[in-house]
Tab-separated table of C-alpha atoms in Angstrom:
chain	number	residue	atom	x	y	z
A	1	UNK	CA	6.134	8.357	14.931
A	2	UNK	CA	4.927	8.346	11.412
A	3	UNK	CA	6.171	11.661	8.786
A	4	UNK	CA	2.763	13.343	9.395
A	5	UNK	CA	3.377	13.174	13.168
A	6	UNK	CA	6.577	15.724	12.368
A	7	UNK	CA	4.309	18.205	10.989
A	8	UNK	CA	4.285	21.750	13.123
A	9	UNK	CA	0.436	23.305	14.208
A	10	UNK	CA	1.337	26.645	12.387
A	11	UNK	CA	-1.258	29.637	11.686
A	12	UNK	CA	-2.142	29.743	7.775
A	13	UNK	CA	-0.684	32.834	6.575
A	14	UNK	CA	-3.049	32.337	3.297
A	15	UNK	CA	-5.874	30.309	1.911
A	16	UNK	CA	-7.210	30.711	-1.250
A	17	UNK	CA	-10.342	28.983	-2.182
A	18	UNK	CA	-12.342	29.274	-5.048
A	19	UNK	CA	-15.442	26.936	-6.454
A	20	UNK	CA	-16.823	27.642	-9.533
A	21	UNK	CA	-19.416	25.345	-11.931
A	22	UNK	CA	-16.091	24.011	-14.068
A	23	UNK	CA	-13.616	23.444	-10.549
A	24	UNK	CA	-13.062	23.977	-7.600
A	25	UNK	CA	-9.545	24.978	-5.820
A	26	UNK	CA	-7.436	25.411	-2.970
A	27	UNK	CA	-4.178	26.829	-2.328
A	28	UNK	CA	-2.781	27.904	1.686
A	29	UNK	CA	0.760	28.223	2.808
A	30	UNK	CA	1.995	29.213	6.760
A	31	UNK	CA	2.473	32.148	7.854
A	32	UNK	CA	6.396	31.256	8.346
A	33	UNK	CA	6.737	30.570	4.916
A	34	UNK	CA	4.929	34.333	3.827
A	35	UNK	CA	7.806	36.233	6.029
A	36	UNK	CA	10.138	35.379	3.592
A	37	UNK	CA	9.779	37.567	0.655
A	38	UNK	CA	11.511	35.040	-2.076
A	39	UNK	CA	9.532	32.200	-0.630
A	40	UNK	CA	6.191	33.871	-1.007
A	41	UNK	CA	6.887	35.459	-4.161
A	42	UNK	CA	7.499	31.859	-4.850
A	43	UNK	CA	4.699	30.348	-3.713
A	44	UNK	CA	2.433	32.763	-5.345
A	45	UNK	CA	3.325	31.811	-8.078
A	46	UNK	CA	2.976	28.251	-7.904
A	47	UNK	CA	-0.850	28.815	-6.487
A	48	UNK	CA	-1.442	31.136	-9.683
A	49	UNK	CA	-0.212	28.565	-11.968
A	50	UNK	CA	-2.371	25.637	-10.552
A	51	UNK	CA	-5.304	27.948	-10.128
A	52	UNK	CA	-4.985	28.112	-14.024
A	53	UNK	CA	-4.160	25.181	-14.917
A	54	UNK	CA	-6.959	23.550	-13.166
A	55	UNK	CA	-9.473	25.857	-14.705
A	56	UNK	CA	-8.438	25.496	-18.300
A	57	UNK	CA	-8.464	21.652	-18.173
A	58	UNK	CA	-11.804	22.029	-16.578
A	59	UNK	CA	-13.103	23.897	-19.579
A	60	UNK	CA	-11.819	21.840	-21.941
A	61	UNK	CA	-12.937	18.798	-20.418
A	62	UNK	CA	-16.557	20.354	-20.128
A	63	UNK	CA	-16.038	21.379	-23.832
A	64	UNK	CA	-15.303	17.465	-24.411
A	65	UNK	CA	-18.108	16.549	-22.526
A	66	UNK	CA	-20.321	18.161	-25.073
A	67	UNK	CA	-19.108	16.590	-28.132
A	68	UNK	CA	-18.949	13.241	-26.306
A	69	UNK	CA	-20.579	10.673	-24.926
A	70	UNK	CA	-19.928	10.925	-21.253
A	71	UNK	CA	-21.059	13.267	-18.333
A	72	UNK	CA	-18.731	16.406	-17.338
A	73	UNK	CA	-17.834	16.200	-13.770
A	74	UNK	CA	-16.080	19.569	-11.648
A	75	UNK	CA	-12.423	19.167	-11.415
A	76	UNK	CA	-10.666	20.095	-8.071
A	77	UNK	CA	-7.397	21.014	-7.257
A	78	UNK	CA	-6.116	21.066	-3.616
A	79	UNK	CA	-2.540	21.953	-1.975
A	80	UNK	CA	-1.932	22.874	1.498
A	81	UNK	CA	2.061	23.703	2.608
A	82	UNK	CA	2.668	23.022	6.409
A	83	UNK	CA	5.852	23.713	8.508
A	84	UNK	CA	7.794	20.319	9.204
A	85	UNK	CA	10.396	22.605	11.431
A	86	UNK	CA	12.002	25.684	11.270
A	87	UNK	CA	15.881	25.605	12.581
A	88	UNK	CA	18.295	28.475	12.249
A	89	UNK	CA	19.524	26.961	8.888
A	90	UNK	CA	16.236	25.921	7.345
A	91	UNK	CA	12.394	26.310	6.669
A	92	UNK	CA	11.658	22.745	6.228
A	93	UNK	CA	8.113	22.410	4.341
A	94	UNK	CA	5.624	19.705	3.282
A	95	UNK	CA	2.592	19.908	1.151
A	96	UNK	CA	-0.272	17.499	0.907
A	97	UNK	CA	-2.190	17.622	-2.290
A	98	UNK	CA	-5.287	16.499	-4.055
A	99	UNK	CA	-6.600	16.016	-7.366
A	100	UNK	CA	-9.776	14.756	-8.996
A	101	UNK	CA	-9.889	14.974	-12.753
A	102	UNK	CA	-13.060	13.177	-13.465
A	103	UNK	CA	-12.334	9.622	-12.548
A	104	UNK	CA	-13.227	7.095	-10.391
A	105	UNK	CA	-11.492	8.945	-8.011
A	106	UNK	CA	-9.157	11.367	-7.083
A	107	UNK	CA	-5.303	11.536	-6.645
A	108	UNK	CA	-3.941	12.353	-3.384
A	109	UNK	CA	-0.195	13.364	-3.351
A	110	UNK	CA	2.732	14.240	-0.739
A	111	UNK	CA	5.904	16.789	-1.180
A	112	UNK	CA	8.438	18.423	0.451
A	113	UNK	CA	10.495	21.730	0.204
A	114	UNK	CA	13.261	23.143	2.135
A	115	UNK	CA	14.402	26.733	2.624
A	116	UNK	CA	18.035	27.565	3.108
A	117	UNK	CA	18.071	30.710	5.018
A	118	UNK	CA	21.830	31.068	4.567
A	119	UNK	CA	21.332	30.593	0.753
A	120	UNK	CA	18.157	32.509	0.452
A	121	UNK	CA	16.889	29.257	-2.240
A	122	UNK	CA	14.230	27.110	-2.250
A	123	UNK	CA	16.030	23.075	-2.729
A	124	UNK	CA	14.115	19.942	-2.401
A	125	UNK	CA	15.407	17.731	0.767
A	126	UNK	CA	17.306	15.207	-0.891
A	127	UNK	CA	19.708	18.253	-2.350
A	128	UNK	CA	21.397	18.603	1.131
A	129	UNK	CA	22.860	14.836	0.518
A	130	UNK	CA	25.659	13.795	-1.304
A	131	UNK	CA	23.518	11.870	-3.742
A	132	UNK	CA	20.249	9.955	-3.543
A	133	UNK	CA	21.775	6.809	-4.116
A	134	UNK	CA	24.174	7.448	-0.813
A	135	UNK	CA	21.011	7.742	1.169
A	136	UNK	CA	19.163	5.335	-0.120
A	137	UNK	CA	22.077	2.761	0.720
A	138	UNK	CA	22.341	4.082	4.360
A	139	UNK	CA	18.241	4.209	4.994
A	140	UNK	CA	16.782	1.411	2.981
A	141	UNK	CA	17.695	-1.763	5.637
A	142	UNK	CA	15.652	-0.381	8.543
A	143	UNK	CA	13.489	1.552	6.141
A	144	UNK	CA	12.715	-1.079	4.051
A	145	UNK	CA	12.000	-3.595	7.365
A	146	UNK	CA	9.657	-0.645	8.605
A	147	UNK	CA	7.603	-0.562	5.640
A	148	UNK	CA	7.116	-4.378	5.336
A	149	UNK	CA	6.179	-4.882	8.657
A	150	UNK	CA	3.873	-1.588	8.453
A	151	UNK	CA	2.058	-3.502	5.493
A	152	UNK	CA	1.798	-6.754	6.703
A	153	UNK	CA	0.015	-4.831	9.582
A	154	UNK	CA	-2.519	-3.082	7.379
A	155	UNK	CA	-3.089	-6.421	5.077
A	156	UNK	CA	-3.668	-8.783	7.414
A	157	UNK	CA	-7.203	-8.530	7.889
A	158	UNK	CA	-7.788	-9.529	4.492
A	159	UNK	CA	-5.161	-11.972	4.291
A	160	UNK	CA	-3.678	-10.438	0.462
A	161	UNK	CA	-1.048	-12.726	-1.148
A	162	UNK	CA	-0.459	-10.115	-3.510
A	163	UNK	CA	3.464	-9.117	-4.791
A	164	UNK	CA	2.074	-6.405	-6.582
A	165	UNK	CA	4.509	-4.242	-4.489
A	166	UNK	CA	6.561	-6.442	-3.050
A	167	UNK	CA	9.449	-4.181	-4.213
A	168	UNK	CA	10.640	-1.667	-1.366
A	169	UNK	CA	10.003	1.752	-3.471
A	170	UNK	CA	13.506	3.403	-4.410
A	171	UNK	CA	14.114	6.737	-2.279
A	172	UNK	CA	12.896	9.079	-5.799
A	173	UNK	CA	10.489	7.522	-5.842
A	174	UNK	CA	9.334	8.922	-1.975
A	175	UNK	CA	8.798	12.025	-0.406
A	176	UNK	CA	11.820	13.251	2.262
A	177	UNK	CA	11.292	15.260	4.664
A	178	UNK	CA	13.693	17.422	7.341
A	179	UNK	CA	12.543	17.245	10.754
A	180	UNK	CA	13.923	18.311	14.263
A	181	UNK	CA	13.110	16.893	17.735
A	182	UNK	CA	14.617	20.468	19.193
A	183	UNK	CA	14.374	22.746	16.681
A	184	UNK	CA	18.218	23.436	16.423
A	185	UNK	CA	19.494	20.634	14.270
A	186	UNK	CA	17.507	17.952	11.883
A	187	UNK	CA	17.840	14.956	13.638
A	188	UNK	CA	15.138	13.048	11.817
A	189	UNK	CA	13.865	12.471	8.339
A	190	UNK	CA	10.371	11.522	7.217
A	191	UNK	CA	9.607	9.384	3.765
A	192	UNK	CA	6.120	9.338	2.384
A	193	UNK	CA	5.165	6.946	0.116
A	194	UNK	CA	2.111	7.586	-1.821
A	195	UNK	CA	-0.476	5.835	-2.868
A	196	UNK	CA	0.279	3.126	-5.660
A	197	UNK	CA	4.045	3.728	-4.566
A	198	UNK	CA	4.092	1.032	-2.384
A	199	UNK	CA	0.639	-0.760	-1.621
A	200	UNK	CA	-3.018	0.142	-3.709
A	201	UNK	CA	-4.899	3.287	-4.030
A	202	UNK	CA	-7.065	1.109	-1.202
A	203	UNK	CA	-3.885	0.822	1.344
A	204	UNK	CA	-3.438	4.754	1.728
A	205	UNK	CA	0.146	6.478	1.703
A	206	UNK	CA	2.445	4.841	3.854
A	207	UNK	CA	4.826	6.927	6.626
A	208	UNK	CA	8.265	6.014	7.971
A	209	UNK	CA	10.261	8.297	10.443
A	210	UNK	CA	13.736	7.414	10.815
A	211	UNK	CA	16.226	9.321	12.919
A	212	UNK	CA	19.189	10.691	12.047
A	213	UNK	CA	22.364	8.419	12.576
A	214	UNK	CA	26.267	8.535	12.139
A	215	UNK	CA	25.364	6.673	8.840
A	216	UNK	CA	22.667	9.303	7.741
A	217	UNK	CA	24.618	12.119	8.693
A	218	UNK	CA	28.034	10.389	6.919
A	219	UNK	CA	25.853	10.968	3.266
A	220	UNK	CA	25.241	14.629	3.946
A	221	UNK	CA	26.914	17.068	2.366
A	222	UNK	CA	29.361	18.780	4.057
A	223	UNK	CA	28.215	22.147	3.497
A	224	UNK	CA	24.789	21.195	5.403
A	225	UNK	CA	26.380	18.845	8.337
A	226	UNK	CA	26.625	21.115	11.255
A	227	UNK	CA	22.729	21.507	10.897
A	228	UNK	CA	22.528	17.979	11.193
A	229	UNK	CA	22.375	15.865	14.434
A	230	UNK	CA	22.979	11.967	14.807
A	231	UNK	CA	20.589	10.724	17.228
């Protein structure tokens, strides 16, 4: 199972879309996400300050454009948030981005978000662990092994010798995700690695699923454990 494959089919509580001559831009978020007040107020927020980020670089770039000596092309901006899984401790969320400044091409990227519902706070995944470094000692054997052999897989066709990335990518370097085979517990994590994190722009992001084991659930925090399973 690869970290997309953990991904929920949830109904889009909003979807904001708007193309003008300088950008275009979307922004949606699930509809589980929207019943929580905090969460959408959140949210909101971050869609209004894209939404205006993305057109003010746009101008200015169009403005450059002018004065320069090279053709103005529309920016985009694109972010969709999707339900991982939703347990009775937490709203666990992924987002899959894009963005095209003028280039070549354009940049997609992966992240992640988790909503305490005992809390009431928005943390990113890796907070429920006693450290990064804990989890990346426990996950980075079989993750690391996974990732290889998922490369080799994808490269051998055109037979690269390349140790551009020969370095397994670090765990901040990733995007975790919270997942649940049941719904009740996490009992799986997902890690995303993006493009250029660990093969080329070319290769495509790169998705490992690993399930939750005494050695996982030994580097969560012990606040968080009894929504944890081992598997």
């Amino acid at each position: 199972m690869t970290a997309a494959a953990m991904v929920m089919a949830t109904s889009v509580a909003k979807a904001e879309s708007v193309k003008t001559g300088d950008y275009s831009f979307i922004y949606s978020y699930p509809a589980e996400a929207a019943a929580i007040p905090q969460l959408r107020a959140r949210l909101n927020a971050e869609d209004k300050a894209l939404k205006g980020k993305t057109a003010r670089d746009a101008a200015a770039a169009r403005r450059e454009s002018k004065n320069g000596s090279f053709p103005f092309r529309a920016y985009e901006t694109q972010k969709t948030w999707k339900v991982v899984t939703s347990t009775p401790r937490f709203l666990s969320l992924s987002s899959d981005a894009y963005e095209y400044t003028g280039g070549a091409h354009g940049n997609p990227s992966s992240g992640a978000l988790v909503w305490d519902k005992a809390r009431g706070v928005g943390i990113d995944p890796t907070q429920v662990f006693t450290s990064t470094a804990a989890l990346q000692r426990v996950i980075a054997p079989t993750y690391c092994a996974r990732l290889k052999a998922e490369r080799s897989r994808r490269l051998a066709p055109y037979k690269d010798t390349s140790d551009t990335f020969s370095q397994c990518p670090t765990l901040k370097e990733l995007t975790l995700l919270l997942g649940s085979s049941n719904r009740q517990r996490i009992d799986r994590i997902g890690l995303i690695a993006d493009p250029y994190v660990a093969g080329s722009y070319a290769e495509g992001a790169y998705e490992v699923t690993l399930p939750v084991t005494p050695a996982i659930l030994s580097a969560v925090r012990p606040a968080y454990r009894a929504a944890f399973a081992a598997r």
